[in-house]
């Protein structure tokens, strides 16, 4: 089950990124502190070992005043202790890291899920995916591993103090090269940093190209554009190669320096220590111990550079994550959202004038422009009586699909208001509003789940018989039972293993399962053969019974499903009436129908109506009209 994140990001924009992220660390501070304390303890044990070696050499081997095995046992014991402590420290650190990552991921995803549609109109999905994975990782790394690396750097201090107690001049000699290693480490990271940025952004770009290629593979293939796409890929890959080669060049310039400086340190310890031993001012064991210290100390100094780079990367990543988190959700629940008004109860109502049909839908002087500024509706007035089915007809871009999006409050109106059963949609809780308004989009999205789960998407607890009933009503059952695993057949990604008409019917079933009193159907714009169309329409007729339905009609046969037609032009309703009325009185209606693309039924209209409807050619949708409207009126 999903566990809510233990903390959130501090919303105070004036604070630094680290201060804003602090609550995340604080929520897991017990774990992180345990890990840091343990790792410090491990370091204390670790720096003892060279000292025991020194005493073993000096006392047991050179002076022969003590037993050698005692020291051997000591070292073995310390090593085991260090192993156990390091195991625990590492375990706790990784747990902290993944707990922080889990919280951050959930914070980001929860926010993304609340983002308004306008946000998704703007951003690129590839970019979002990269933000939600690599950026989260970068911040997590710094928040958890940063403190741990700092603790490891304290080993230098502890070891230095220990060395000072053994031999002051030699301690200074042993430490002499460390600051240089530290500086070199920082220098190398500084040189590499811009290149690693370049690599990151170029990898993201490549991911976008690959993503588009895979998502758009049907288009790529249908235009035989594989060659062009490969060229684009090759160019992206080439840019990445170039950046990696630069990275390699910088590394191969700095790494030998960084690797060999410690050897210079060893040589210095041998020189100065050797002279001191010869002069009787130091012991042989001291030289051996200091050798170990020199080797032990250089990794933390090298890591100093890494910390700085991790910090820079985390800061940039945090900036991008905060950009998402700081974008507020525009469509929000009203402060005291009303519970869902009782619009439901339609399915079982035998009498159409009974209480269940009260959910009338009104658009009152609605103005709307999309977040990018594109105007869509310009003072539109439309009332759909409870239980009525209205077809909205208009030229492409006239604002038809926008109506459904405003009704379900994917966007908020810029002016006027949209009401259901007298309630402004903005006064309702989003979740209840959306359970009252069923939407069948023109290009339904199916998840790579079973057919059952796709239909039950809005009501995961639905039983198989509920699902079958919805599918039957939508005219989907007949093809589903023929699939290899019936309702358990898993559809390919986005449902590409199904035909357009089949996907449409699954989407209708999905909407019907919620039994919404208000239904919005966006007619598929793609051509579907007449037989499938009739099946869908048969399903739709059952679906619409007793519901307030708005159909965005792209084809003549769909218009026939409605009792009233509304003609929309440039974001306004310009005429309303029955199909026949409009044909007779409104020249613009005829023009819109005639302008519809061939194969979608409208284009046949001009000829057909001129020739008399009874002679309309079969298969162009017009003949379906007669039957459908006949069937429609009998059920109305
Ligand atoms: P129709 O369904 O009649 O073809 P729409 O309601 O989809 O028209 O669109 C109305 C206008 O809004 C058009 O100019 C269209 O380009 C624009 N539009 C539609 N969707 C978006 C969107 N997500 N972002 C910006 N503009 C949009």
mmCIF file of C-alpha atoms and ligand atoms in Angstrom, residues 121 370 372 374-376 395-402 405 411, ligand 1:
data_model
loop_
_atom_site.group_PDB
_atom_site.id
_atom_site.type_symbol
_atom_site.label_atom_id
_atom_site.label_comp_id
_atom_site.label_asym_id
_atom_site.label_seq_id
_atom_site.Cartn_x
_atom_site.Cartn_y
_atom_site.Cartn_z
ATOM 1 C CA UNK A 121 -0.172 21.094 -22.527
ATOM 2 C CA UNK A 370 -6.349 27.874 -23.228
ATOM 3 C CA UNK A 372 -1.244 29.327 -23.955
ATOM 4 C CA UNK A 374 -5.561 30.323 -27.721
ATOM 5 C CA UNK A 375 -9.160 31.528 -27.498
ATOM 6 C CA UNK A 376 -11.662 28.670 -27.657
ATOM 7 C CA UNK A 395 -15.952 23.244 -37.977
ATOM 8 C CA UNK A 396 -12.611 21.984 -36.683
ATOM 9 C CA UNK A 397 -11.352 24.279 -33.953
ATOM 10 C CA UNK A 398 -14.735 25.845 -33.304
ATOM 11 C CA UNK A 399 -14.583 24.800 -29.651
ATOM 12 C CA UNK A 400 -16.618 21.589 -29.557
ATOM 13 C CA UNK A 401 -14.229 19.396 -27.575
ATOM 14 C CA UNK A 402 -13.515 22.256 -25.217
ATOM 15 C CA UNK A 405 -13.195 19.640 -20.892
ATOM 16 C CA UNK A 411 -9.770 23.707 -17.155
HETATM 17 P P1 LIG B 1 -12.995 21.356 -31.941
HETATM 18 O O1 LIG B 1 -13.269 20.253 -30.961
HETATM 19 O O2 LIG B 1 -14.211 22.090 -32.357
HETATM 20 O O3 LIG B 1 -12.200 20.922 -33.105
HETATM 21 P P2 LIG B 1 -11.472 22.435 -29.790
HETATM 22 O O4 LIG B 1 -12.477 22.685 -28.740
HETATM 23 O O5 LIG B 1 -10.628 21.232 -29.658
HETATM 24 O O6 LIG B 1 -12.139 22.472 -31.209
HETATM 25 O O7 LIG B 1 -10.477 23.671 -29.858
HETATM 26 C C1 LIG B 1 -10.870 25.026 -29.872
HETATM 27 C C2 LIG B 1 -9.631 25.886 -30.038
HETATM 28 O O8 LIG B 1 -8.752 25.687 -28.945
HETATM 29 C C3 LIG B 1 -8.824 25.576 -31.284
HETATM 30 O O9 LIG B 1 -8.337 26.794 -31.782
HETATM 31 C C4 LIG B 1 -7.697 24.718 -30.770
HETATM 32 O O10 LIG B 1 -6.549 24.916 -31.559
HETATM 33 C C5 LIG B 1 -7.495 25.260 -29.393
HETATM 34 N N1 LIG B 1 -7.018 24.213 -28.463
HETATM 35 C C6 LIG B 1 -7.585 22.996 -28.256
HETATM 36 N N2 LIG B 1 -6.915 22.315 -27.285
HETATM 37 C C7 LIG B 1 -5.911 23.120 -26.881
HETATM 38 C C8 LIG B 1 -4.879 22.998 -25.904
HETATM 39 N N3 LIG B 1 -4.751 21.903 -25.131
HETATM 40 N N4 LIG B 1 -4.018 24.024 -25.764
HETATM 41 C C9 LIG B 1 -4.147 25.134 -26.505
HETATM 42 N N5 LIG B 1 -5.087 25.314 -27.422
HETATM 43 C C10 LIG B 1 -5.982 24.324 -27.634
#
